[in-house]
Short mmCIF file of C-alpha atoms in Angstrom, two decimals:
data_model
loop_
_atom_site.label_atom_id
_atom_site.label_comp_id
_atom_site.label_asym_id
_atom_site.label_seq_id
_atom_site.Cartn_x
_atom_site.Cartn_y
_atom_site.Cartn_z
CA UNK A 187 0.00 0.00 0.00
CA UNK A 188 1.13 3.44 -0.91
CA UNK A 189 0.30 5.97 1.32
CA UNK A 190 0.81 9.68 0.11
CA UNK A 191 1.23 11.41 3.54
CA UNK A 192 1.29 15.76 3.80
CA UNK A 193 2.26 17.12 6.88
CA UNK A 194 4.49 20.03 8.15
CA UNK A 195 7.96 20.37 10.30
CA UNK A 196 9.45 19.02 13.44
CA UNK A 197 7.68 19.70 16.74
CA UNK A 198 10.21 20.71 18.51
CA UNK A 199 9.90 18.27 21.40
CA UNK A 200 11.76 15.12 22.29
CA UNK A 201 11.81 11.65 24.35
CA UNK A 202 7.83 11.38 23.65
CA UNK A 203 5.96 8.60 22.93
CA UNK A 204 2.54 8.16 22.07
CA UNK A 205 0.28 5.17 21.93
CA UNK A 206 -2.96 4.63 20.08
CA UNK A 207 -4.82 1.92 20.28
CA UNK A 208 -7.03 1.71 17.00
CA UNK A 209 -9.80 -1.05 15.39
CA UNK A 210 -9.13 -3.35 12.72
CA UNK A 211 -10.98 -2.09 9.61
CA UNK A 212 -9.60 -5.51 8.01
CA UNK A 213 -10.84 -9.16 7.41
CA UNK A 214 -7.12 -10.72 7.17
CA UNK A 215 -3.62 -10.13 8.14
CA UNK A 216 -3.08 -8.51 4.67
CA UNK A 217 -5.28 -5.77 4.43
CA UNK A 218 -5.07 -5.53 8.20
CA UNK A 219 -5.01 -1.22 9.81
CA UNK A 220 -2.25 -1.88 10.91
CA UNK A 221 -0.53 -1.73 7.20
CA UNK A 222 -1.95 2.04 7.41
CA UNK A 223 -0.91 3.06 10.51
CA UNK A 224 2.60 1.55 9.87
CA UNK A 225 2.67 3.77 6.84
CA UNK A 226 1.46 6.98 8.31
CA UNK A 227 3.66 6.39 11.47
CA UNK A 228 6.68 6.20 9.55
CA UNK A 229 5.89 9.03 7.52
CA UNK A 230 5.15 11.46 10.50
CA UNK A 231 7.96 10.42 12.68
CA UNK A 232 10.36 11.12 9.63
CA UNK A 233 9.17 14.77 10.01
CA UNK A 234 9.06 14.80 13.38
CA UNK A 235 12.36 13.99 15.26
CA UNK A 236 12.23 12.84 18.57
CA UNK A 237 8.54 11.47 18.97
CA UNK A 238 7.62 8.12 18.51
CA UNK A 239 4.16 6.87 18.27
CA UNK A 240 3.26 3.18 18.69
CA UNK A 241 -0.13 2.03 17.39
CA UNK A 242 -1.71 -1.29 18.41
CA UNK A 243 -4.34 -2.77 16.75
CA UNK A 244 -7.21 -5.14 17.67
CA UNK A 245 -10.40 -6.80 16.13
CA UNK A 246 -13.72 -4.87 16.20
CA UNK A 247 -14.78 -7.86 18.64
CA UNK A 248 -12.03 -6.79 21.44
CA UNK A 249 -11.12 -3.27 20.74
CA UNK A 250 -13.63 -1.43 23.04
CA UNK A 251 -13.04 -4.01 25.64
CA UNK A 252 -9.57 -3.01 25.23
CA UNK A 253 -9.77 0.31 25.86
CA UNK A 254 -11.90 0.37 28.45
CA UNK A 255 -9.47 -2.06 30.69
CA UNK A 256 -6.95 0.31 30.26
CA UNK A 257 -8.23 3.09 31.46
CA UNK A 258 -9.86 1.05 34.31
CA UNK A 259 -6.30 0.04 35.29
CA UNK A 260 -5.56 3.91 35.40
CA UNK A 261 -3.49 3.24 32.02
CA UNK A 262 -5.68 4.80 29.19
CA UNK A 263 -3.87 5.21 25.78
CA UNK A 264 -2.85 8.67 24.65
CA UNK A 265 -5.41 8.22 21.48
CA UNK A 266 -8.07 5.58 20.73
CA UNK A 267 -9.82 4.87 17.65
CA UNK A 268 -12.66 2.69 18.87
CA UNK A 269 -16.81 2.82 18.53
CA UNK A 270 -17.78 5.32 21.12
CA UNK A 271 -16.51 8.59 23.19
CA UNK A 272 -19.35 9.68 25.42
CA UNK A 273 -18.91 7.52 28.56
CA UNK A 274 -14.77 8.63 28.37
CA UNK A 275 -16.23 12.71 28.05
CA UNK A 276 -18.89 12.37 30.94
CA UNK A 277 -15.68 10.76 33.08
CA UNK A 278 -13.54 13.83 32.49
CA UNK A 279 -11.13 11.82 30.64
CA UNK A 280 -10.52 13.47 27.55
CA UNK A 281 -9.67 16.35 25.76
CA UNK A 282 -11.76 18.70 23.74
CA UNK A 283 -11.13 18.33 20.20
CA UNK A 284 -10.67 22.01 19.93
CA UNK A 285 -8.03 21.75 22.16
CA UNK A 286 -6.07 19.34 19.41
CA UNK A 287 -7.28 20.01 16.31
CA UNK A 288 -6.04 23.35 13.89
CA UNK A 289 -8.86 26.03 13.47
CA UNK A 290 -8.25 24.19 9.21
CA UNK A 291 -8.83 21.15 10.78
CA UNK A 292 -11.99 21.32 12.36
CA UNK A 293 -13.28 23.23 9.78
CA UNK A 294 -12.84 20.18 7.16
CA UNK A 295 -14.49 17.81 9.33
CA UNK A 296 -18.34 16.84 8.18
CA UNK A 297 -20.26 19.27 10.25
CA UNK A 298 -23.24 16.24 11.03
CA UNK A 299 -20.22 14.14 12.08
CA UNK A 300 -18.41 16.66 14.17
CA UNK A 301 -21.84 17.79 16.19
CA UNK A 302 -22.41 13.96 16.64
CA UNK A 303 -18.77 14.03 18.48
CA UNK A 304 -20.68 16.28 20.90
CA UNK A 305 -20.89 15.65 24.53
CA UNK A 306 -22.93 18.19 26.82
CA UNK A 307 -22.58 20.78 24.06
CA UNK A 308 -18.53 20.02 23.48
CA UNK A 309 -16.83 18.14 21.20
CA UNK A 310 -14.37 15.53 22.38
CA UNK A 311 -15.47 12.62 19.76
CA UNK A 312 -13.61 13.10 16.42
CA UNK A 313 -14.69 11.67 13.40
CA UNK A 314 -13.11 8.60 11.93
CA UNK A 315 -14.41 6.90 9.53
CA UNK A 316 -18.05 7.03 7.96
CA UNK A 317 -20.82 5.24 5.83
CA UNK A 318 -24.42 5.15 5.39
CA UNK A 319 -27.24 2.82 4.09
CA UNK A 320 -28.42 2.23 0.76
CA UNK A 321 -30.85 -0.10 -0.93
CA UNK A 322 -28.93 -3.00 -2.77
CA UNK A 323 -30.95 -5.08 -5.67
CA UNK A 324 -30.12 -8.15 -7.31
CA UNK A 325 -30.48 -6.92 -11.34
CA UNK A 326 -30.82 -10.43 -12.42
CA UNK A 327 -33.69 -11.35 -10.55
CA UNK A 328 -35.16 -7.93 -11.06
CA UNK A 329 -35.30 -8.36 -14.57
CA UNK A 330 -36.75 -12.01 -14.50
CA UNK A 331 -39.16 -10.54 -12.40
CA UNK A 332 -39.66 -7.89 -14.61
CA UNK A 333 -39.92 -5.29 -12.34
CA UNK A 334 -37.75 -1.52 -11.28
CA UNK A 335 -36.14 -0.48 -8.06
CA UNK A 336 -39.12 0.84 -5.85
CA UNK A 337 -39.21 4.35 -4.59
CA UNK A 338 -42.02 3.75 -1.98
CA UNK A 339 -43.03 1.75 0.46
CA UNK A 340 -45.55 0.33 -1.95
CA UNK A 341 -43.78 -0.18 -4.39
CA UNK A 342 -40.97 -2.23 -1.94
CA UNK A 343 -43.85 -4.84 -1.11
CA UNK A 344 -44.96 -4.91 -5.16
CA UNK A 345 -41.43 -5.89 -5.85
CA UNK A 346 -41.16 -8.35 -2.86
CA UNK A 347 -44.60 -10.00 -3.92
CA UNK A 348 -43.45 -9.88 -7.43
CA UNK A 349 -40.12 -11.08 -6.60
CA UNK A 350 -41.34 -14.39 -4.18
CA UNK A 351 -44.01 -15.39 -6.93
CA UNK A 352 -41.81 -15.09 -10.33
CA UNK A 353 -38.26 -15.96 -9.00
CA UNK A 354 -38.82 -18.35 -5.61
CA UNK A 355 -36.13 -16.40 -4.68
CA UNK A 356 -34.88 -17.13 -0.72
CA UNK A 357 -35.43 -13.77 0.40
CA UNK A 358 -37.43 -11.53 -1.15
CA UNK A 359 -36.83 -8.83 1.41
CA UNK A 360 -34.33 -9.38 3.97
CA UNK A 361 -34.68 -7.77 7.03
CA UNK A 362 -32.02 -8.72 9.78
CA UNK A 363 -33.49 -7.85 12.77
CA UNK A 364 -31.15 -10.15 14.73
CA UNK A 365 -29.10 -9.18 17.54
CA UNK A 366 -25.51 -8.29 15.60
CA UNK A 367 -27.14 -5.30 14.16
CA UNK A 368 -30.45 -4.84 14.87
CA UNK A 369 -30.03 -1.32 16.10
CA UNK A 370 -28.94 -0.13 12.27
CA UNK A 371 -31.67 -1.79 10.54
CA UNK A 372 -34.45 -0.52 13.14
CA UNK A 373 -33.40 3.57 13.14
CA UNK A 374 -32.78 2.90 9.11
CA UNK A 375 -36.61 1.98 8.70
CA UNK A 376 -37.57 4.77 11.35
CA UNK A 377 -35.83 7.47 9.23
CA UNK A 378 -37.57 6.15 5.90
CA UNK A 379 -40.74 6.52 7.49
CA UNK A 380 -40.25 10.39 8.19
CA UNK A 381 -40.74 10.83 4.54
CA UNK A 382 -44.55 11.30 4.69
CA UNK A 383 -44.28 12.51 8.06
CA UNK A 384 -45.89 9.09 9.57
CA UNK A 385 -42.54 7.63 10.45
CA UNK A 386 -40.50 8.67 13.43
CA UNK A 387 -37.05 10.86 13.44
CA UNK A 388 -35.03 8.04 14.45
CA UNK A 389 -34.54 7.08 18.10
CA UNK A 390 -34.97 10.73 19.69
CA UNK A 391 -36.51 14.14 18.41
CA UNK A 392 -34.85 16.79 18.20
CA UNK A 393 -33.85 17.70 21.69
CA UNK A 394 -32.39 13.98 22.12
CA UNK A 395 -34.94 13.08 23.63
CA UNK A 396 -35.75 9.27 23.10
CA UNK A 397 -38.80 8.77 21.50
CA UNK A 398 -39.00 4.89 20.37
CA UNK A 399 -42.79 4.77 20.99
CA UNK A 400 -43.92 7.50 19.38
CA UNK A 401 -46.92 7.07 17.10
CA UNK A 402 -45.11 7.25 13.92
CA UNK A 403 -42.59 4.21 15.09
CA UNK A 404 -45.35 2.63 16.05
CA UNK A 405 -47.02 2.80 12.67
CA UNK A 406 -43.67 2.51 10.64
CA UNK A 407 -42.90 -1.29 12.41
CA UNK A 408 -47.04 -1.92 11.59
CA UNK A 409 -46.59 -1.93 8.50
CA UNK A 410 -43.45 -4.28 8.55
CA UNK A 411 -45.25 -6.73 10.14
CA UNK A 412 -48.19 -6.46 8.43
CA UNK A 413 -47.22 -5.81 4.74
CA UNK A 414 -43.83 -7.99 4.67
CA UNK A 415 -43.39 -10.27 7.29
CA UNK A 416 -46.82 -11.73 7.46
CA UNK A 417 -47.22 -11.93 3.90
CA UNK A 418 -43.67 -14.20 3.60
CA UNK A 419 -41.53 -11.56 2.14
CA UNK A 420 -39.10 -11.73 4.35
CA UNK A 421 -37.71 -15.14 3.88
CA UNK A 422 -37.67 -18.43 5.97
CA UNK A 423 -35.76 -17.17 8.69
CA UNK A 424 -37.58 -14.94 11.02
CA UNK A 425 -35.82 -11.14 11.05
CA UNK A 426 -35.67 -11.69 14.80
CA UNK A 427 -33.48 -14.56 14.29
CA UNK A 428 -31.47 -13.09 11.20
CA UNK A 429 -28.12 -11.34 11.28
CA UNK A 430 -27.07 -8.72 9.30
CA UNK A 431 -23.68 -11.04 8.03
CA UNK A 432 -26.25 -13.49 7.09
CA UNK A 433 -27.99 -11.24 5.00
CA UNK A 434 -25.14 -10.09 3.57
CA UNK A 435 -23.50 -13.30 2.90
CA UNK A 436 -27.18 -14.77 1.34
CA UNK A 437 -27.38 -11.96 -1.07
CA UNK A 438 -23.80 -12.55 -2.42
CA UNK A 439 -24.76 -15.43 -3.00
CA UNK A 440 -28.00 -14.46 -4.89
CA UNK A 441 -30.55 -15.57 -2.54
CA UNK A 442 -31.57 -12.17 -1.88
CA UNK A 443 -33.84 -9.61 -3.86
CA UNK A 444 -33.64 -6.64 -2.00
CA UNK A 445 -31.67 -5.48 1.15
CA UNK A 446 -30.29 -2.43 3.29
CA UNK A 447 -26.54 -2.19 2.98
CA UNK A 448 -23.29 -0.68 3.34
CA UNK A 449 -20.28 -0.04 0.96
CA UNK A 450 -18.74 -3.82 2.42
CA UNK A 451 -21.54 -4.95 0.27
CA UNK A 452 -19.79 -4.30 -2.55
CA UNK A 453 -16.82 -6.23 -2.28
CA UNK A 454 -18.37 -8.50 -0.91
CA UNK A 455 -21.14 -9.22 -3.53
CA UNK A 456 -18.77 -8.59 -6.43
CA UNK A 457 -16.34 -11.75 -5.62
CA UNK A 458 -19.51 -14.23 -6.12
CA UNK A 459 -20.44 -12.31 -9.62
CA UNK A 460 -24.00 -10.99 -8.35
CA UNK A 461 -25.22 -8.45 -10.73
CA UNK A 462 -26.81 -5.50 -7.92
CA UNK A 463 -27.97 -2.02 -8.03
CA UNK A 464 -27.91 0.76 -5.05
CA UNK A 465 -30.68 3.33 -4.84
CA UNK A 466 -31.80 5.53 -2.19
CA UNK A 467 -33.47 3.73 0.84
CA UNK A 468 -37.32 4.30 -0.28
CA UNK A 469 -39.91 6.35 2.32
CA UNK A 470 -43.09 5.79 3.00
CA UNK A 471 -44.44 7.81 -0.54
CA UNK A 472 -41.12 8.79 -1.94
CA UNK A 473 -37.23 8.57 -1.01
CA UNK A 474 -36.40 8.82 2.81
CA UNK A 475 -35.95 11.74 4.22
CA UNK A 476 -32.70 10.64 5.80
CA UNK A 477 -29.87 7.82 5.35
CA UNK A 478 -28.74 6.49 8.24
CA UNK A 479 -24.82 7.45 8.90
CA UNK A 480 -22.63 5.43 11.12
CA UNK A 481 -19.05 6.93 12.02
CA UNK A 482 -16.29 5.53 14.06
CA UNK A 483 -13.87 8.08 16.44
CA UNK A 484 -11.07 9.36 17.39
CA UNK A 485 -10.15 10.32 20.76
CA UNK A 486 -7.04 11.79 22.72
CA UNK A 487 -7.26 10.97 26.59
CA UNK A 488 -5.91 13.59 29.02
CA UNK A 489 -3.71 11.32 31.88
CA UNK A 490 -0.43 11.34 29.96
CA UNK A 491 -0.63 14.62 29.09
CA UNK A 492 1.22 15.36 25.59
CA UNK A 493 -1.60 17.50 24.14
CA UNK A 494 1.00 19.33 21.74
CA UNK A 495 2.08 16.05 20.10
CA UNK A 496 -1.04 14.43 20.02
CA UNK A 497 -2.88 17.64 18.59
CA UNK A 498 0.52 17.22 16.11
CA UNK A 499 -0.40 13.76 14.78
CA UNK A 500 -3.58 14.34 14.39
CA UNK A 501 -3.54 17.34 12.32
CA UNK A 502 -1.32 14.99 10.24
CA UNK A 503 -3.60 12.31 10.22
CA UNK A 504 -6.74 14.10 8.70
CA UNK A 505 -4.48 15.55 5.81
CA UNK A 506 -6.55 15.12 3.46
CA UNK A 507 -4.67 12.32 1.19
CA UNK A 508 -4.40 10.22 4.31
CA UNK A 509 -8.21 10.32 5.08
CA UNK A 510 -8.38 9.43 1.25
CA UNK A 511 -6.17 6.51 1.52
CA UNK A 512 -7.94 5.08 4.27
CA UNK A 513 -11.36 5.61 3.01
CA UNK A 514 -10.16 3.80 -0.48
CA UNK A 515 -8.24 0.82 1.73
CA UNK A 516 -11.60 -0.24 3.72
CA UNK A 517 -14.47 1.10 1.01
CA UNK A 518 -15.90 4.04 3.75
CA UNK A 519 -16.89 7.35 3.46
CA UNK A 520 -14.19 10.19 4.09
CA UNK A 521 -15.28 11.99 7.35
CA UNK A 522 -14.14 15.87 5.88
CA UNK A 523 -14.96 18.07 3.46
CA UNK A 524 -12.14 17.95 1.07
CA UNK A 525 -11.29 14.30 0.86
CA UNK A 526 -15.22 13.96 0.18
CA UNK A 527 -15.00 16.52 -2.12
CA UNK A 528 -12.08 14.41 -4.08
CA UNK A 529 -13.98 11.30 -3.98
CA UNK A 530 -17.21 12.94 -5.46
CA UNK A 531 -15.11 14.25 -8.31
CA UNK A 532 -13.23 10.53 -8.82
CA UNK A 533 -14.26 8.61 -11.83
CA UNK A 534 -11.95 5.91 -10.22
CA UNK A 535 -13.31 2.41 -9.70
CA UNK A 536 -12.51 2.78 -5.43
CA UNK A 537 -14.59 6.12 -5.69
CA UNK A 538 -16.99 6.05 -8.12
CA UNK A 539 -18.65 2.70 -5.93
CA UNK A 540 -18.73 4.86 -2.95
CA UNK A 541 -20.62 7.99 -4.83
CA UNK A 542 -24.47 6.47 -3.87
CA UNK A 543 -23.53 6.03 -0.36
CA UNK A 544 -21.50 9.38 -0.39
CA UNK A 545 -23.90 11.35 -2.02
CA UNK A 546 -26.06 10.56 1.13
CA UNK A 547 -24.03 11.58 3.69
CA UNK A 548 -24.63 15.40 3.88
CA UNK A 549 -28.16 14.36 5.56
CA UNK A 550 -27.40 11.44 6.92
CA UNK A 551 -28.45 10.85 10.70
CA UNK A 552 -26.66 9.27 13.18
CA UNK A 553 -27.26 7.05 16.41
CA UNK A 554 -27.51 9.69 19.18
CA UNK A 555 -23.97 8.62 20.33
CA UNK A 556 -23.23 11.13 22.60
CA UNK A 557 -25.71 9.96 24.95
CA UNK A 558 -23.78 7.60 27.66
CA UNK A 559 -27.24 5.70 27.35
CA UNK A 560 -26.95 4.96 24.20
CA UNK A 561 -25.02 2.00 24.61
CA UNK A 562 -27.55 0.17 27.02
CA UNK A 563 -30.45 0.76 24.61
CA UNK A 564 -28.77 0.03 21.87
CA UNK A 565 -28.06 -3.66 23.61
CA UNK A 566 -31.86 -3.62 24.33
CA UNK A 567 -33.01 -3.30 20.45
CA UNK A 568 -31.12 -5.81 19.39
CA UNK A 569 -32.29 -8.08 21.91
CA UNK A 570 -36.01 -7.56 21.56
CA UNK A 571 -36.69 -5.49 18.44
CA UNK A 572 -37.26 -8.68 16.39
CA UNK A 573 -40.61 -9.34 18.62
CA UNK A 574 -42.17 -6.63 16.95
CA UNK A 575 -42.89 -8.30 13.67
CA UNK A 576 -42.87 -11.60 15.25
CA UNK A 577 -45.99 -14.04 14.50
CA UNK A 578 -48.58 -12.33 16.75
CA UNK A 579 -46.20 -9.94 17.82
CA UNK A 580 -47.24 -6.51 19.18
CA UNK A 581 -45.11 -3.82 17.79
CA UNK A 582 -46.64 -0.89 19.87
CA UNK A 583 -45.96 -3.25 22.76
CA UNK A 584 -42.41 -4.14 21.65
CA UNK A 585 -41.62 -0.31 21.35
CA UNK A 586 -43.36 0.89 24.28
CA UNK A 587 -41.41 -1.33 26.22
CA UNK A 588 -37.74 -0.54 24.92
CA UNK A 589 -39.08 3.32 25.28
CA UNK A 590 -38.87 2.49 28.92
CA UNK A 591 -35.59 0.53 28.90
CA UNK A 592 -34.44 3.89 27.08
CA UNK A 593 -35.61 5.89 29.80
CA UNK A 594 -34.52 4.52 32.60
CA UNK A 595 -31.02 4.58 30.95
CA UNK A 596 -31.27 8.24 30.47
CA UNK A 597 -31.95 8.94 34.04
CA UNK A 598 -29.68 6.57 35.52
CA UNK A 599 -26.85 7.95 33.24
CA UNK A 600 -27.87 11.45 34.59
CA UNK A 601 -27.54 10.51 38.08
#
């Protein structure tokens, strides 16, 4: 991997060293992070004499984990690249991104991502790493079918029917509602119900407040139930039951008319020859209002001090070619202006896949991650939100009762 690295002069300083600990964006030792951060290490010490920075690197399955032992054991990392910030910024335990980043810096970071970094009105969560939902069609069976990518609700249930009676394809629809990632699914088919204005905003309104019963949520996993499960659109495996890597891994292998996905998709659906097409998620009478956005972050923690150097390698780190390179390594979405910029004007194979997903990012929303509840009702969708369009399942029920799960974690992370 080549990694085209700007940056500016020598610090100044000596004898430091800094240690990240950062996630694995890779399935195999090969494409492994830690080829990237090997690369943009040796490129930012060479300009900057005297401070070392060692990066280690774990799985998505232990990385959090990781973190969070070490600062338990009064050890924390001087940056982390991990899932979540807000529990480390209601501690006390890290800095302020204004207090590392350049005035340039901050500017070029995605203004939706950078106000999601926001904990009680500051930012200490820096953006990543993006990507956002689209709706991914197997062309082959679409055309035996004889039908078009739907733009509505409607039309989504037309092609499923269509799809289940002229193809006997596995999954019309698949809907993983299991517990790996039931959380993304749910908020992506709360968003596309805003369209009309009878779906909900999402998890909370405006304010942040949760509001996973509201009327509109209600309605929006109604008419799941009733229009796709129940009618056997969904497949033979019931969405409660079915992961999102199962999904993924059926409709590479063409067992799958129509699914929400993410640029991994891609890749992953290319190797086994499926022919697919991304659209826009549809909404209730016309394109969502919103794509769901998921970003990863950065953090610097305050116990070993070092604020000049980190705020140093950082600035280095969101150049703008290195948050290209990384975005092109792992298929995501560059988190700032002018890398997205470059990748919107990219004809290039890397890019040019990315555009649909990109071109939704601007109005993407995002899990309401700087809530330190977050995480506990997160855990509590993907446990239960597959009752909700369960056989005699009671989504009003289902919802009401994770509203209260998300309420409870509200207050008790207030107190």
């Amino acid at each position: 991997m080549t990694v085209l690295l700007g940056g500016c002069g020598t610090t100044g300083s000596s004898g430091v060293t800094l240690r990240l600990v950062a996630a694995d964006y890779g399935d195999s030792a090969a494409n492994s992070s830690k080829k990237y951060w090997d690369g943009v290490v040796e490129a930012y010490e060479a300009q900057h004499s005297g401070v070392k920075v060692e990066v280690s690197v774990y799985s998505w399955n232990d990385v959090d984990a990781k973190v969070k032992e070490m600062v338990a054991a009064e050890k924390a990392p001087d940056m982390a690249q991990i899932g979540a910030y807000a529990d480390y910024a209601a501690a006390g335990k890290l800095y302020p991104a204004s207090d590392l980043l350049s005035i340039r810096t901050q500017a070029d970071l995605l203004s939706q991502l950078a106000d999601a970094g926001q904990w009680n009105h500051t930012q200490y969560g820096i953006p990543f790493a993006a990507s956002t939902r689209v709706l991914f069609y197997n062309k082959t069976l679409f055309a035996k079918a004889g039908i078009t990518p739907p733009t509505t609700w409607d039309q989504l249930a037309s092609d499923a029917q269509a799809l289940k009676d002229k193809t006997g394809v596995k999954y019309p629809f698949a809907l993983p509602l299991g517990p790996e990632e039931a959380q993304a699914e749910t908020m992506q088919w709360l968003l596309s119900g805003a369209a009309a204005g009878t779906g909900g905003n999402g998890y909370t309104d405006d304010v942040g407040t949760y509001t996973i019963d509201s009327a509109q949520n209600v309605d929006t996993f109604t008419w799941l139930k009733d229009d796709l499960v129940d009618k056997g659109l969904t497949g033979p495996v019931a969405p409660g039951r079915l992961n999102r890597a199962d999904a993924f891994a059926a409709f590479a292998d063409g067992q799958v008319g129509m699914l929400n996905g993410h640029p991994t998709l891609i890749q992953q659906a290319e190797k086994k020859g499926v022919q697919f097409g991304m659209v826009p998620m549809p909404g209730r009478t016309g394109t969502a209002r919103a794509a769901m956005g998921v970003t990863d972050w950065m953090m610097a923690f305050k116990q070993n001090g070092h604020a000049q150097q980190i705020s140093d390698f950082l600035n280095f780190v969101y150049a703008e070619k290195n948050v290209l390179a990384f975005s092109r390594d792992y298929g995501l979405l560059p988190v700032t202006g002018s890398a997205s910029t470059a990748m919107s004007a990219s004809d290039a194979a890397p890019d040019k896949a990315l555009h649909p997903f990109l071109d939704q990012l601007p109005t993407s929303e995002l899990y309401p991650v700087g809530k330190t509840s977050w995480a506990a009702v997160a855990a509590a969708v993907k446990q239960n939100i597959g009752q909700a369009v369960a056989p005699g399942g009671d989504p009003s029920g289902v919802l009401t009762r994770l509203q209260a799960t998300a309420t409870a974690a509200d207050s008790s992370a207030a107190g």
